[in-house]
Amino acid sequence: MNLCKSRIQRQFNRSALNYDAVAGMQREIVDELLGERVVEAKTAVDLGCGTGYGLARLAKLTQADLVGVDIAPAMLHCAASVCPAARFSLADIESLPFNDASFGLTLSCSALQWCELDQALAEIKRVTKPGGQILLTSFLSDTLAEWRRLWGLDDTRRFLSLTEFQAKIDQAGLSSARLWSKTYTQRFLSFHDAVSSVRDLGAGNAEAGTGKGLMGKRQLRAIQQQVEVLIDDQGYIELPYEVVFVRARKDRVGG
Ligand SMILES: C[S@@+](CC[C@H](N)C(=O)[O-])C[C@H]1O[C@@H](n2cnc3c(N)ncnc32)[C@H](O)[C@@H]1O
């Protein structure tokens, strides 16, 4: 998989201002992940912090010094106004500008699906202190499955099954990790609303070598017609997001 970082950055820069209006599901995901005990740490980082909801939640739950990381400057700009006490770093999760063992708590919600997972997990483990807590969410293979098929998006490698995701966590050496999954469904009454939601969540395609330039008007119209037939039949279109949650500790020895 060859993800185009500049396209991901552009997508999220564009969607930053609209993001909070459509990110109700993302909020629920953060709340579910942080619903159980969060360790007290001196420093905590939110990787792919977006507009700062996770940081704001951490500020209420811990006394830690907070750091927000994102690849999109517009997202960091929003996050800084939501959580002014935090420090921010414009960086890629796959190559973090921090020393080994910098954070007692490492959080990343709804961002890892934009990364080469092995590399991102290696970085997450590297920057977390031995004994530190690692809290992650990402998206699994049922996410937008029918929608992605309609649009001809060949990005199945980006969305793993739960078993495949568990194998990546095991390979990364997070042996104590606990994983669970949950499906969130969004319902839309029009083609336009469904397209806008996927776009504003920045959930479009991001593989290098693909793009909207490759889709002609006729193809777009055909997709719209298929979706509208579905909406006429059942009154709505549902877009499922299958989410994986991970709660782990970095081993104290050999980690
Ligand atoms: C769907 S948003 C989630 C934002 C926030 N964590 C939340 O739960 O609301 C994904 C975020 O990850 C960021 N992102 C994507 N790939 C990234 C990467 N390789 N490194 C850092 N941030 C990344 C995007 O810019 C975006 O802000």
CSV table of C-alpha atoms and ligand atoms in Angstrom, one decimal:
chain,number,residue,atom,x,y,z
A,1,MET,CA,0.0,0.0,0.0
A,2,ASN,CA,1.4,3.4,-1.0
A,3,LEU,CA,-0.5,6.1,0.8
A,4,CYS,CA,-0.2,9.6,-0.6
A,5,LYS,CA,0.6,11.8,2.5
A,6,SER,CA,0.1,15.1,0.7
A,7,ARG,CA,-3.4,14.0,-0.4
A,8,ILE,CA,-4.2,13.0,3.2
A,9,GLN,CA,-2.9,16.3,4.4
A,10,ARG,CA,-4.9,18.2,1.8
A,11,GLN,CA,-8.1,16.3,2.6
A,12,PHE,CA,-7.9,17.0,6.3
A,13,ASN,CA,-6.8,20.6,5.9
A,14,ARG,CA,-10.0,21.1,3.8
A,15,SER,CA,-12.3,19.3,6.2
A,16,ALA,CA,-10.9,20.8,9.4
A,17,LEU,CA,-13.5,23.5,9.7
A,18,ASN,CA,-16.5,21.2,9.0
A,19,TYR,CA,-15.1,18.3,10.9
A,20,ASP,CA,-16.7,18.9,14.3
A,21,ALA,CA,-20.1,19.3,12.7
A,22,VAL,CA,-20.0,15.8,11.3
A,23,ALA,CA,-17.8,14.0,13.8
A,24,GLY,CA,-20.4,12.8,16.3
A,25,MET,CA,-19.4,9.2,15.7
A,26,GLN,CA,-15.7,10.1,16.2
A,27,ARG,CA,-16.7,11.6,19.6
A,28,GLU,CA,-18.5,8.5,20.6
A,29,ILE,CA,-15.4,6.4,19.7
A,30,VAL,CA,-13.1,8.6,21.8
A,31,ASP,CA,-15.6,8.4,24.7
A,32,GLU,CA,-15.8,4.6,24.5
A,33,LEU,CA,-12.0,4.2,24.4
A,34,LEU,CA,-11.5,6.6,27.4
A,35,GLY,CA,-14.5,5.2,29.3
A,36,GLU,CA,-12.3,2.9,31.2
A,37,ARG,CA,-9.4,3.7,33.5
A,38,VAL,CA,-6.7,6.0,32.1
A,39,VAL,CA,-3.3,5.9,33.8
A,40,GLU,CA,-1.9,9.0,35.5
A,41,ALA,CA,1.1,10.0,33.4
A,42,LYS,CA,3.5,13.0,33.4
A,43,THR,CA,3.2,13.3,29.6
A,44,ALA,CA,0.6,12.1,27.2
A,45,VAL,CA,0.3,12.4,23.4
A,46,ASP,CA,-2.6,12.2,21.0
A,47,LEU,CA,-1.5,11.1,17.6
A,48,GLY,CA,-3.7,12.3,14.7
A,49,CYS,CA,-5.4,14.6,17.2
A,50,GLY,CA,-7.6,16.3,14.6
A,51,THR,CA,-9.6,19.2,16.1
A,52,GLY,CA,-8.6,18.3,19.7
A,53,TYR,CA,-11.5,16.4,21.2
A,54,GLY,CA,-9.3,13.6,22.5
A,55,LEU,CA,-6.8,16.1,24.0
A,56,ALA,CA,-9.7,18.0,25.7
A,57,ARG,CA,-10.9,14.7,27.2
A,58,LEU,CA,-7.4,13.8,28.4
A,59,ALA,CA,-7.1,17.3,30.0
A,60,LYS,CA,-10.2,16.4,32.1
A,61,LEU,CA,-9.0,12.9,32.9
A,62,THR,CA,-5.3,13.4,33.7
A,63,GLN,CA,-2.8,16.0,35.0
A,64,ALA,CA,-0.4,15.1,32.2
A,65,ASP,CA,1.4,17.6,30.0
A,66,LEU,CA,-0.3,17.1,26.7
A,67,VAL,CA,1.1,17.0,23.2
A,68,GLY,CA,-1.1,16.9,20.0
A,69,VAL,CA,0.4,15.5,16.7
A,70,ASP,CA,-1.2,15.8,13.3
A,71,ILE,CA,-0.2,15.8,9.7
A,72,ALA,CA,-2.7,18.6,8.8
A,73,PRO,CA,-1.8,22.2,9.9
A,74,ALA,CA,-5.5,23.2,9.8
A,75,MET,CA,-6.4,20.5,12.2
A,76,LEU,CA,-3.7,21.5,14.7
A,77,HIS,CA,-4.9,25.1,14.4
A,78,CYS,CA,-8.4,24.0,15.5
A,79,ALA,CA,-7.0,21.7,18.3
A,80,ALA,CA,-4.9,24.6,19.7
A,81,SER,CA,-8.0,26.7,20.3
A,82,VAL,CA,-9.8,23.8,21.9
A,83,CYS,CA,-6.9,22.8,24.1
A,84,PRO,CA,-4.6,25.8,24.5
A,85,ALA,CA,-2.5,24.2,27.3
A,86,ALA,CA,-1.2,21.5,25.0
A,87,ARG,CA,1.9,21.6,22.8
A,88,PHE,CA,1.6,20.7,19.2
A,89,SER,CA,3.7,19.1,16.6
A,90,LEU,CA,3.1,18.9,12.8
A,91,ALA,CA,4.3,15.4,12.2
A,92,ASP,CA,3.6,12.0,10.6
A,93,ILE,CA,2.7,9.2,13.1
A,94,GLU,CA,5.0,6.9,11.0
A,95,SER,CA,8.1,9.1,11.9
A,96,LEU,CA,7.6,10.9,15.2
A,97,PRO,CA,10.0,13.7,16.3
A,98,PHE,CA,10.2,12.4,19.9
A,99,ASN,CA,12.8,10.5,21.8
A,100,ASP,CA,12.2,6.9,22.9
A,101,ALA,CA,10.1,6.5,26.0
A,102,SER,CA,8.8,10.1,25.9
A,103,PHE,CA,5.1,9.5,27.0
A,104,GLY,CA,3.4,7.6,29.8
A,105,LEU,CA,0.2,7.6,27.8
A,106,THR,CA,-0.2,7.3,24.0
A,107,LEU,CA,-3.6,7.9,22.4
A,108,SER,CA,-4.6,7.6,18.8
A,109,CYS,CA,-8.2,7.7,17.6
A,110,SER,CA,-9.4,7.2,14.1
A,111,ALA,CA,-6.1,8.0,12.5
A,112,LEU,CA,-4.2,4.8,12.1
A,113,GLN,CA,-6.2,3.7,9.0
A,114,TRP,CA,-4.3,6.5,7.2
A,115,CYS,CA,-0.9,5.0,8.1
A,116,GLU,CA,1.3,2.0,7.3
A,117,LEU,CA,0.2,0.2,10.3
A,118,ASP,CA,3.4,-1.8,11.1
A,119,GLN,CA,5.5,1.4,11.0
A,120,ALA,CA,2.9,3.4,13.0
A,121,LEU,CA,2.7,0.7,15.7
A,122,ALA,CA,6.5,0.6,15.9
A,123,GLU,CA,6.7,4.3,16.5
A,124,ILE,CA,3.8,4.2,19.0
A,125,LYS,CA,5.7,1.6,21.0
A,126,ARG,CA,9.0,3.4,20.7
A,127,VAL,CA,7.8,6.7,22.1
A,128,THR,CA,5.8,5.1,24.9
A,129,LYS,CA,7.5,4.6,28.3
A,130,PRO,CA,7.9,1.0,29.5
A,131,GLY,CA,4.8,0.3,31.6
A,132,GLY,CA,3.0,3.2,29.8
A,133,GLN,CA,-0.5,2.9,28.5
A,134,ILE,CA,-1.4,2.7,24.8
A,135,LEU,CA,-5.0,3.5,23.7
A,136,LEU,CA,-5.9,3.1,20.0
A,137,THR,CA,-8.8,3.0,17.7
A,138,SER,CA,-8.9,2.3,13.9
A,139,PHE,CA,-11.3,1.1,11.3
A,140,LEU,CA,-11.8,-2.5,10.2
A,141,SER,CA,-12.9,-4.2,7.0
A,142,ASP,CA,-16.7,-3.7,7.2
A,143,THR,CA,-16.1,0.0,7.2
A,144,LEU,CA,-17.9,1.6,4.2
A,145,ALA,CA,-17.6,-1.8,2.5
A,146,GLU,CA,-20.4,-1.5,0.1
A,147,TRP,CA,-19.7,2.3,-0.5
A,148,ARG,CA,-16.1,1.5,-1.3
A,149,ARG,CA,-17.1,-1.2,-3.7
A,150,LEU,CA,-19.5,1.2,-5.5
A,151,TRP,CA,-16.8,3.8,-5.9
A,152,GLY,CA,-14.3,1.1,-7.1
A,153,LEU,CA,-11.9,1.9,-4.3
A,154,ASP,CA,-9.1,-0.7,-4.2
A,155,ASP,CA,-8.1,0.0,-0.6
A,156,THR,CA,-9.0,-3.3,1.1
A,157,ARG,CA,-5.4,-3.6,2.5
A,158,ARG,CA,-6.1,-0.4,4.5
A,159,PHE,CA,-9.0,-2.0,6.3
A,160,LEU,CA,-8.1,-5.2,8.1
A,161,SER,CA,-10.3,-7.8,9.7
A,162,LEU,CA,-10.2,-8.0,13.5
A,163,THR,CA,-8.0,-11.1,13.4
A,164,GLU,CA,-5.6,-9.4,11.0
A,165,PHE,CA,-5.4,-6.3,13.2
A,166,GLN,CA,-4.8,-8.5,16.3
A,167,ALA,CA,-1.9,-10.1,14.4
A,168,LYS,CA,-0.4,-6.7,13.7
A,169,ILE,CA,-0.7,-5.8,17.4
A,170,ASP,CA,0.9,-9.1,18.4
A,171,GLN,CA,3.8,-8.6,15.8
A,172,ALA,CA,4.4,-5.1,17.3
A,173,GLY,CA,5.0,-6.8,20.6
A,174,LEU,CA,2.0,-5.4,22.5
A,175,SER,CA,1.4,-8.7,24.2
A,176,SER,CA,-0.9,-7.5,26.9
A,177,ALA,CA,-3.3,-5.8,24.5
A,178,ARG,CA,-7.1,-6.2,24.8
A,179,LEU,CA,-9.0,-5.6,21.5
A,180,TRP,CA,-12.7,-5.3,20.8
A,181,SER,CA,-14.8,-4.1,17.9
A,182,LYS,CA,-18.0,-2.2,17.5
A,183,THR,CA,-20.0,-1.1,14.4
A,184,TYR,CA,-21.4,2.4,14.2
A,185,THR,CA,-24.0,3.1,11.5
A,186,GLN,CA,-24.8,6.4,9.9
A,187,ARG,CA,-28.0,6.8,8.0
A,188,PHE,CA,-28.4,9.4,5.1
A,189,LEU,CA,-31.5,10.5,3.2
A,190,SER,CA,-29.7,11.7,0.1
A,191,PHE,CA,-26.7,10.8,-2.0
A,192,HIS,CA,-25.4,14.3,-1.5
A,193,ASP,CA,-25.5,14.0,2.4
A,194,ALA,CA,-23.7,10.6,2.3
A,195,VAL,CA,-20.9,12.0,0.0
A,196,SER,CA,-20.5,15.1,2.1
A,197,SER,CA,-20.2,13.0,5.3
A,198,VAL,CA,-17.5,10.7,3.9
A,199,ARG,CA,-15.7,13.7,2.5
A,200,ASP,CA,-15.9,15.9,5.7
A,201,LEU,CA,-14.7,13.0,7.8
A,202,GLY,CA,-11.8,12.9,5.4
A,203,ALA,CA,-12.7,9.3,4.8
A,204,GLY,CA,-12.1,9.4,1.1
A,205,ASN,CA,-9.5,7.5,-0.8
A,206,ALA,CA,-5.8,8.2,-0.2
A,207,GLU,CA,-3.8,5.7,-2.2
A,208,ALA,CA,-1.1,7.1,-4.4
A,209,GLY,CA,-1.9,6.7,-8.1
A,210,THR,CA,-5.7,6.9,-7.7
A,211,GLY,CA,-7.9,9.9,-7.7
A,212,LYS,CA,-11.1,11.7,-8.7
A,213,GLY,CA,-9.4,12.6,-12.0
A,214,LEU,CA,-9.8,9.0,-13.0
A,215,MET,CA,-13.6,9.1,-12.5
A,216,GLY,CA,-15.6,10.4,-15.4
A,217,LYS,CA,-18.9,12.3,-15.0
A,218,ARG,CA,-20.8,9.3,-16.5
A,219,GLN,CA,-19.3,6.9,-13.8
A,220,LEU,CA,-20.2,9.4,-11.1
A,221,ARG,CA,-23.7,9.6,-12.4
A,222,ALA,CA,-24.0,5.8,-12.4
A,223,ILE,CA,-23.0,5.6,-8.8
A,224,GLN,CA,-25.4,8.4,-7.8
A,225,GLN,CA,-28.2,6.5,-9.6
A,226,GLN,CA,-27.4,3.2,-7.8
A,227,VAL,CA,-27.5,5.0,-4.5
A,228,GLU,CA,-30.7,6.9,-5.3
A,229,VAL,CA,-32.4,3.6,-6.3
A,230,LEU,CA,-31.5,2.2,-2.8
A,231,ILE,CA,-32.7,5.4,-1.1
A,232,ASP,CA,-36.0,5.2,-3.0
A,233,ASP,CA,-36.4,1.6,-2.0
A,234,GLN,CA,-35.7,1.8,1.7
A,235,GLY,CA,-35.8,5.5,2.4
A,236,TYR,CA,-32.2,5.9,3.3
A,237,ILE,CA,-28.6,4.7,2.8
A,238,GLU,CA,-26.7,3.3,5.7
A,239,LEU,CA,-22.9,3.6,6.0
A,240,PRO,CA,-21.3,1.3,8.5
A,241,TYR,CA,-18.0,2.0,10.3
A,242,GLU,CA,-16.5,-1.1,12.0
A,243,VAL,CA,-14.2,0.2,14.7
A,244,VAL,CA,-11.4,-1.6,16.6
A,245,PHE,CA,-10.5,-0.5,20.1
A,246,VAL,CA,-7.1,-1.4,21.6
A,247,ARG,CA,-6.1,-1.0,25.3
A,248,ALA,CA,-2.5,-2.1,26.0
A,249,ARG,CA,0.5,-1.5,28.3
A,250,LYS,CA,4.0,-1.4,26.9
A,251,ASP,CA,6.0,-4.2,28.7
A,252,ARG,CA,8.4,-3.0,31.4
A,253,VAL,CA,11.1,-5.3,30.3
A,254,GLY,CA,12.1,-6.3,26.8
A,255,GLY,CA,9.6,-3.7,25.5
B,1,LIG,C1,-10.6,11.1,11.3
B,1,LIG,S1,-9.6,12.3,12.0
B,1,LIG,C2,-9.6,11.8,13.7
B,1,LIG,C3,-9.3,13.0,14.6
B,1,LIG,C4,-9.4,12.8,16.1
B,1,LIG,N1,-8.4,11.8,16.6
B,1,LIG,C5,-10.8,12.3,16.5
B,1,LIG,O1,-10.9,11.2,17.0
B,1,LIG,O2,-11.7,13.1,16.3
B,1,LIG,C6,-7.9,11.6,11.5
B,1,LIG,C7,-6.8,12.6,11.8
B,1,LIG,O3,-5.6,11.9,11.6
B,1,LIG,C8,-4.7,12.8,10.9
B,1,LIG,N2,-3.7,12.0,10.2
B,1,LIG,C9,-3.9,11.2,9.2
B,1,LIG,N3,-2.7,10.5,8.9
B,1,LIG,C10,-1.8,11.0,9.7
B,1,LIG,C11,-0.4,10.7,9.9
B,1,LIG,N4,0.2,9.9,9.1
B,1,LIG,N5,0.2,11.4,10.9
B,1,LIG,C12,-0.4,12.3,11.7
B,1,LIG,N6,-1.7,12.6,11.6
B,1,LIG,C13,-2.4,11.9,10.6
B,1,LIG,C14,-5.6,13.6,10.0
B,1,LIG,O4,-5.0,14.8,9.6
B,1,LIG,C15,-6.8,13.8,10.9
B,1,LIG,O5,-6.7,15.0,11.7
